[in-house]
C-alpha positions as MATLAB code, in Angstrom:
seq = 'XXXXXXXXXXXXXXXXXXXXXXXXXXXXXXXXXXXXXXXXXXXXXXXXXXXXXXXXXXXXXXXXXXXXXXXXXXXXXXXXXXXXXXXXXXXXXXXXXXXXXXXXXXXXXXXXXXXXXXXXXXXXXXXXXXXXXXXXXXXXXXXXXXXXXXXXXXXXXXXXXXXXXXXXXXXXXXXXXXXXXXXXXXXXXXXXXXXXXXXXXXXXXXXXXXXXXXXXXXXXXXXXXXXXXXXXXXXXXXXXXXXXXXXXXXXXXXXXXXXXXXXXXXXXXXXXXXXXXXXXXXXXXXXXXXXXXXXXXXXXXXXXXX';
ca = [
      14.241  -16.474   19.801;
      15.900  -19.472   20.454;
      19.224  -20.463   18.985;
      20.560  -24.061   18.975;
      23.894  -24.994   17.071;
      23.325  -28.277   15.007;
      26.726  -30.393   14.595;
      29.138  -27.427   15.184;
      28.482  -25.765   11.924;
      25.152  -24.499   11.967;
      23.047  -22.481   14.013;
      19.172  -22.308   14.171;
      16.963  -19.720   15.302;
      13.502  -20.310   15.801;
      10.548  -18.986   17.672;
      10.455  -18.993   21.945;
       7.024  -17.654   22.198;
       4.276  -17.081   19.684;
       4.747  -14.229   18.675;
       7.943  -14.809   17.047;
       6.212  -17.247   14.897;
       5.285  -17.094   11.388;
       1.538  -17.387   10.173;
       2.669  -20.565    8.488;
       3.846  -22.031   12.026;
       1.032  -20.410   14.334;
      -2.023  -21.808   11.938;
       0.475  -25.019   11.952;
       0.097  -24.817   16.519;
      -3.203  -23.869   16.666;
      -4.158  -27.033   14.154;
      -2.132  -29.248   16.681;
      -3.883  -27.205   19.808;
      -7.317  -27.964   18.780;
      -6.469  -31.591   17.746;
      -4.989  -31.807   21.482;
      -8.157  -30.664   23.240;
     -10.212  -32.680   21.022;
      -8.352  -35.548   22.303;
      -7.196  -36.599   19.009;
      -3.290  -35.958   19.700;
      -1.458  -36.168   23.607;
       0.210  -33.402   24.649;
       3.422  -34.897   23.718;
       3.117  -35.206   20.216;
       1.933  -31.863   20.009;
       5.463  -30.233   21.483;
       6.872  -32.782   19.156;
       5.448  -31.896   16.095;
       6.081  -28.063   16.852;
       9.290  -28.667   17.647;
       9.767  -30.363   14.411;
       7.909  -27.509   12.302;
      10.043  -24.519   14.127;
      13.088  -26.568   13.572;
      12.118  -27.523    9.918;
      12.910  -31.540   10.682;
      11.925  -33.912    7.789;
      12.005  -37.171    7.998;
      13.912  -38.371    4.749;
      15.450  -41.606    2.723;
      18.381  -40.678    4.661;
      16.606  -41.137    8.201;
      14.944  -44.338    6.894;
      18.506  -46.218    5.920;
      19.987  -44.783    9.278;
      21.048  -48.036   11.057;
      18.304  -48.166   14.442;
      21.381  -46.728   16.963;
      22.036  -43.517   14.865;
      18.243  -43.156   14.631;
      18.314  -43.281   18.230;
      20.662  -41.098   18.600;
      18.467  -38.701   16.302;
      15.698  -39.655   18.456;
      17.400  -38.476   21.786;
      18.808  -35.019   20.284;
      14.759  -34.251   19.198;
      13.941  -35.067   22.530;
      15.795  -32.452   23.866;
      14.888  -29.928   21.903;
      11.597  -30.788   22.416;
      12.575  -29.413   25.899;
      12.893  -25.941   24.764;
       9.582  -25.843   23.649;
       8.629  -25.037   27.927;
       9.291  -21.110   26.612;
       5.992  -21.397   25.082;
       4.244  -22.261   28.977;
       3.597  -20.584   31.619;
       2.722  -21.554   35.358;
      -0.749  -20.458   36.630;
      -2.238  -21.474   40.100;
      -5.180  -24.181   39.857;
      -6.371  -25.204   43.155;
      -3.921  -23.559   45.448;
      -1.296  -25.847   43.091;
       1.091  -24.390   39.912;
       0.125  -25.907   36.666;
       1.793  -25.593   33.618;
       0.402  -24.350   30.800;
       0.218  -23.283   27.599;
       0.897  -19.117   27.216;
      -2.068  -18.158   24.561;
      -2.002  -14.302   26.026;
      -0.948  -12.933   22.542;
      -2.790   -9.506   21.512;
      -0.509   -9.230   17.816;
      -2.246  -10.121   14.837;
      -1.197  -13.719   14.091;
      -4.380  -14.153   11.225;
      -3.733  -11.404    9.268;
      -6.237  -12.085    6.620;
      -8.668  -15.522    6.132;
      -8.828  -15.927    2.261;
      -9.690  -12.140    0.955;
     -10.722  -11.186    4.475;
      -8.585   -8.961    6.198;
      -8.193   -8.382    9.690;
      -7.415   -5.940   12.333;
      -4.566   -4.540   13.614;
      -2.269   -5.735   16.868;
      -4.475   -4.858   19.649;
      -7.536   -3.873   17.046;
      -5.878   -0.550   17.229;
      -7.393   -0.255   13.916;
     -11.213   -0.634   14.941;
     -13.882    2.130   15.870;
     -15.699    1.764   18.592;
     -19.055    0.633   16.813;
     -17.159   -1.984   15.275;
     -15.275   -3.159   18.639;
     -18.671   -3.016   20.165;
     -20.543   -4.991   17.870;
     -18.093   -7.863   17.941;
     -17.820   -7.594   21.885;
     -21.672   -8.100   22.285;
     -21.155  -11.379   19.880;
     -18.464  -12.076   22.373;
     -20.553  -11.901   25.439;
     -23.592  -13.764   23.513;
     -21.670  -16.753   22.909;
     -19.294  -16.988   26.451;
     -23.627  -17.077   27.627;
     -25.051  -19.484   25.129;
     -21.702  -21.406   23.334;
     -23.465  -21.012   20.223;
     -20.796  -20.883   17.679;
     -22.408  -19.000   14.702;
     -21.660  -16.177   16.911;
     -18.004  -16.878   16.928;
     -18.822  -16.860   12.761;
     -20.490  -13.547   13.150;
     -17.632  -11.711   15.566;
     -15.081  -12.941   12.808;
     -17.322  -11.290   10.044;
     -17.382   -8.360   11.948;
     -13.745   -7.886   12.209;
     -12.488   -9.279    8.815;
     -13.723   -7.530    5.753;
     -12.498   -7.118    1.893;
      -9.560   -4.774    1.447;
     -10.860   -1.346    0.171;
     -10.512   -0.667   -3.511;
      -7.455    1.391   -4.336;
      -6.113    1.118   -0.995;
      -2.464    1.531   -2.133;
      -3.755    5.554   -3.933;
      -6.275    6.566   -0.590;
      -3.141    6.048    1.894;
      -0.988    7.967   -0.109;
      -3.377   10.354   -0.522;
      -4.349   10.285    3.307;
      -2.910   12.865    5.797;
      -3.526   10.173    8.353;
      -3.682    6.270    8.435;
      -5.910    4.541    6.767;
      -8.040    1.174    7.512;
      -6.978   -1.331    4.432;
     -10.594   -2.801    5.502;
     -14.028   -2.004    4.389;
     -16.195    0.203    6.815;
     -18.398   -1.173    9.152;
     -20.909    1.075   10.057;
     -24.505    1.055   11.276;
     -25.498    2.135    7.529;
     -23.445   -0.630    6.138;
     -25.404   -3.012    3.656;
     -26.020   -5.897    6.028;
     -26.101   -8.419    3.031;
     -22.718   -7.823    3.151;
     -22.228   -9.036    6.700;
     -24.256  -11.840    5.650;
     -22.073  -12.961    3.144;
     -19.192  -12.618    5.128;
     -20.402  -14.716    7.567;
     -20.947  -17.673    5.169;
     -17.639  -17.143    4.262;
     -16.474  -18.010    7.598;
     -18.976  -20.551    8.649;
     -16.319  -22.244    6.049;
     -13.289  -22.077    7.761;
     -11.447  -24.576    9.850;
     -11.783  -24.923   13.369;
      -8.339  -23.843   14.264;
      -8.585  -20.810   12.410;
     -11.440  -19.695   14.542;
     -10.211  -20.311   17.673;
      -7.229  -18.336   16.748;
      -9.237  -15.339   16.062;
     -11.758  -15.646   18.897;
      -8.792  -16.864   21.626;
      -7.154  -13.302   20.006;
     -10.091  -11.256   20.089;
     -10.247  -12.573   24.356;
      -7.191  -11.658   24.433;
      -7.478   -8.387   23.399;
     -10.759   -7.743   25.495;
      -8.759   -8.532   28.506;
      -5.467   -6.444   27.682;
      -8.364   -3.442   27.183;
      -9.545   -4.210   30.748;
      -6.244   -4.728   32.555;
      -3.433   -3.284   30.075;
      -1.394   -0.608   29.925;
      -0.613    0.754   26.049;
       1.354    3.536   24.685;
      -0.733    6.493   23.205;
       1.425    9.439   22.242;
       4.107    8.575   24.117;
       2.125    7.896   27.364;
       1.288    4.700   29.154;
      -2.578    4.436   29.987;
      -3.960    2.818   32.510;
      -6.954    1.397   31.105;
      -8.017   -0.621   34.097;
      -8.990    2.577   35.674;
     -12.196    2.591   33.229;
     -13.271   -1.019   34.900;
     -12.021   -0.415   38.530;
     -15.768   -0.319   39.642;
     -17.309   -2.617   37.786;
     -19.295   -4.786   39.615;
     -17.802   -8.584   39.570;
     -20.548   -9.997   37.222;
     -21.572   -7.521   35.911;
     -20.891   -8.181   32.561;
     -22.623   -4.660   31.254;
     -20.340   -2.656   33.614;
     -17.544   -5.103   32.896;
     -17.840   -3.671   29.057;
     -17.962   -0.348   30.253;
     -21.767    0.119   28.771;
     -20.510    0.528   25.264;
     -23.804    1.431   23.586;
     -24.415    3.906   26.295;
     -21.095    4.989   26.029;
     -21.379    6.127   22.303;
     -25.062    8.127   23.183;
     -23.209    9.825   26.499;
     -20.258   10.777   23.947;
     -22.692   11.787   21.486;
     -24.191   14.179   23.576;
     -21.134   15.877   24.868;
     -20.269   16.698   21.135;
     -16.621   15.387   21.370;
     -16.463   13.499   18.800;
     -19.765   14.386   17.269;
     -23.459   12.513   16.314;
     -24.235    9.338   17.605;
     -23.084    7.664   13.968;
     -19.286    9.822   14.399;
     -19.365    8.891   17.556;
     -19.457    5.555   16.730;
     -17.004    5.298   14.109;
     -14.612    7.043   16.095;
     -11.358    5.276   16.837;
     -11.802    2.931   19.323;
      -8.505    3.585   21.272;
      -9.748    7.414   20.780;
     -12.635    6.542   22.572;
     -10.753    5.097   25.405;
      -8.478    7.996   25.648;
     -11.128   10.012   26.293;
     -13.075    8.259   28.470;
      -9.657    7.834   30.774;
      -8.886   11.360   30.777;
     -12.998   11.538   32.353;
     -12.333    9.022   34.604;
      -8.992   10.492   35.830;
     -11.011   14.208   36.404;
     -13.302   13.013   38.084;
     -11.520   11.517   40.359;
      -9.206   14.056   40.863;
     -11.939   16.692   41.677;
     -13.559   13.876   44.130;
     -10.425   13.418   45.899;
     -10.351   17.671   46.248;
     -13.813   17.886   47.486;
     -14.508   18.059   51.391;
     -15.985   14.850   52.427;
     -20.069   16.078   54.415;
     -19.760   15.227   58.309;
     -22.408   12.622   57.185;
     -19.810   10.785   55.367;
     -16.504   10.582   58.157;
];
């Protein structure tokens, strides 16, 4: 957080990065991000008007019957807050050169519900893996085609009705339960359906906060590193031999994934499988992954092979 003391007797914390924002200020960015790459605001105004949402500036009667060299003065000390606002960038390399940009790389849940809709968890720790899969092929589909009623349908995947008597069931539960409906192959897909329209609805910026998260959180799958029971797992081991292009591989096969599962019994049928935690999933699959390599590394390479 940044802290900046106003006048000697105040000081004011606000957000460095986003997520240390509120909803109220990240749907507030991502409203002045999508009016930016629409060309509709410069880059300028939009660290301005951030700056003056973190730091809850109005302009009031006061500011108006400022005589024009305090309001200058007013003018300069924005200015420089406005400076602060380079926490939220990040330099990336662009043609051998470093550009500045804007840091969207944010895998907490920053849309926590869209009107009755609720989402998924930080990192869609939440989802099974039928329901991460689903949304994933929607992914894929539209980074193809750019058709944006699949960015509607991804959404609808991921953001459904709280269940009824939510509070009572995770009392009740020995373990933690998903506030959301279930998605399942045997759900009723009218109810997708309607789901969808509900988000066809929605502002742009409210979208592209979702699907920029939902990115987000495909890539931390495919490079990161969580915490599961105390252990860091390397989850980039699952994708080291993807082919580059091969979007398929890339997604580790995911249908194929739930019938090879299946048949090993792990986690049961194809449907258990399926709705099977998708972090679970990926647990399991690493602890595979690491095996097998660990018994190829112990077996004797064949004189055909040196």
């Amino acid at each position: 957080m940044h802290k900046v003391d106003i006048a000697g007797y105040k000081t004011v914390e606000y957000a460095s990065c986003i997520e240390e924002l509120s909803t109220a200020e990240f749907m507030f960015m991502m409203k002045l991000l999508v009016m930016q790459q629409a060309g509709e605001i410069t880059i300028e105004y939009f660290r301005f008007m951030l700056t003056m949402k973190l730091l809850n500036i109005k302009k009031t009667v006061k500011y108006y019957n400022m005589p024009e060299d305090k309001r200058e003065l007013v003018h300069d000390n924005i200015n420089r807050l406005v400076e602060t606002i380079d926490s939220f960038y990040e330099y990336e390399e662009e043609n051998g050169k470093l550009v500045k940009k804007l840091n969207l790389k944010w895998i907490k849940q920053m849309v926590p519900r869209i009107g009755r809709l609720v989402g998924p968890q930080d990192a869609l720790t939440n989802c099974t893996f039928y329901e991460y899969k689903e949304a994933y092929g929607r992914y894929m589909q539209y980074v193809d085609t750019q058709d944006a009623e699949l960015i509607d349908e991804l959404i609808a995947i991921l953001y459904r009705p709280r269940i009824l008597a939510y509070g009572l069931r995770s009392r009740l539960a020995r373990t933690l339960v998903d506030e959301r409906e279930s998605f399942t192959p045997r759900s009723n897909p009218k109810k997708l359906a309607e789901r969808i329209k509900m988000v066809k609805d929605q502002p742009m910026h409210v979208k592209t906060a979702v699907f920029t998260w939902f990115t987000n959180c495909v890539e931390y799958l495919r490079t990161g590193c969580p915490v599961i029971d105390g252990k860091e797992i390397n989850l980039a081991l699952l994708f080291t031999q993807a082919k580059e292009g091969d979007k398929e591989q890339a997604g580790i096969g995911l249908t194929g994934v739930i019938y090879s599962l299946a048949e090993s019994g792990v986690f049961g049928n194809v449907t258990e499988t399926g709705n099977t935690n998708l972090y679970d999933i990926l647990v399991r699959l690493y602890q595979v992954k690491t095996d097998f390599d660990a018994m190829k590394a112990k077996t004797p390479k064949s004189h055909d092979e040196n």
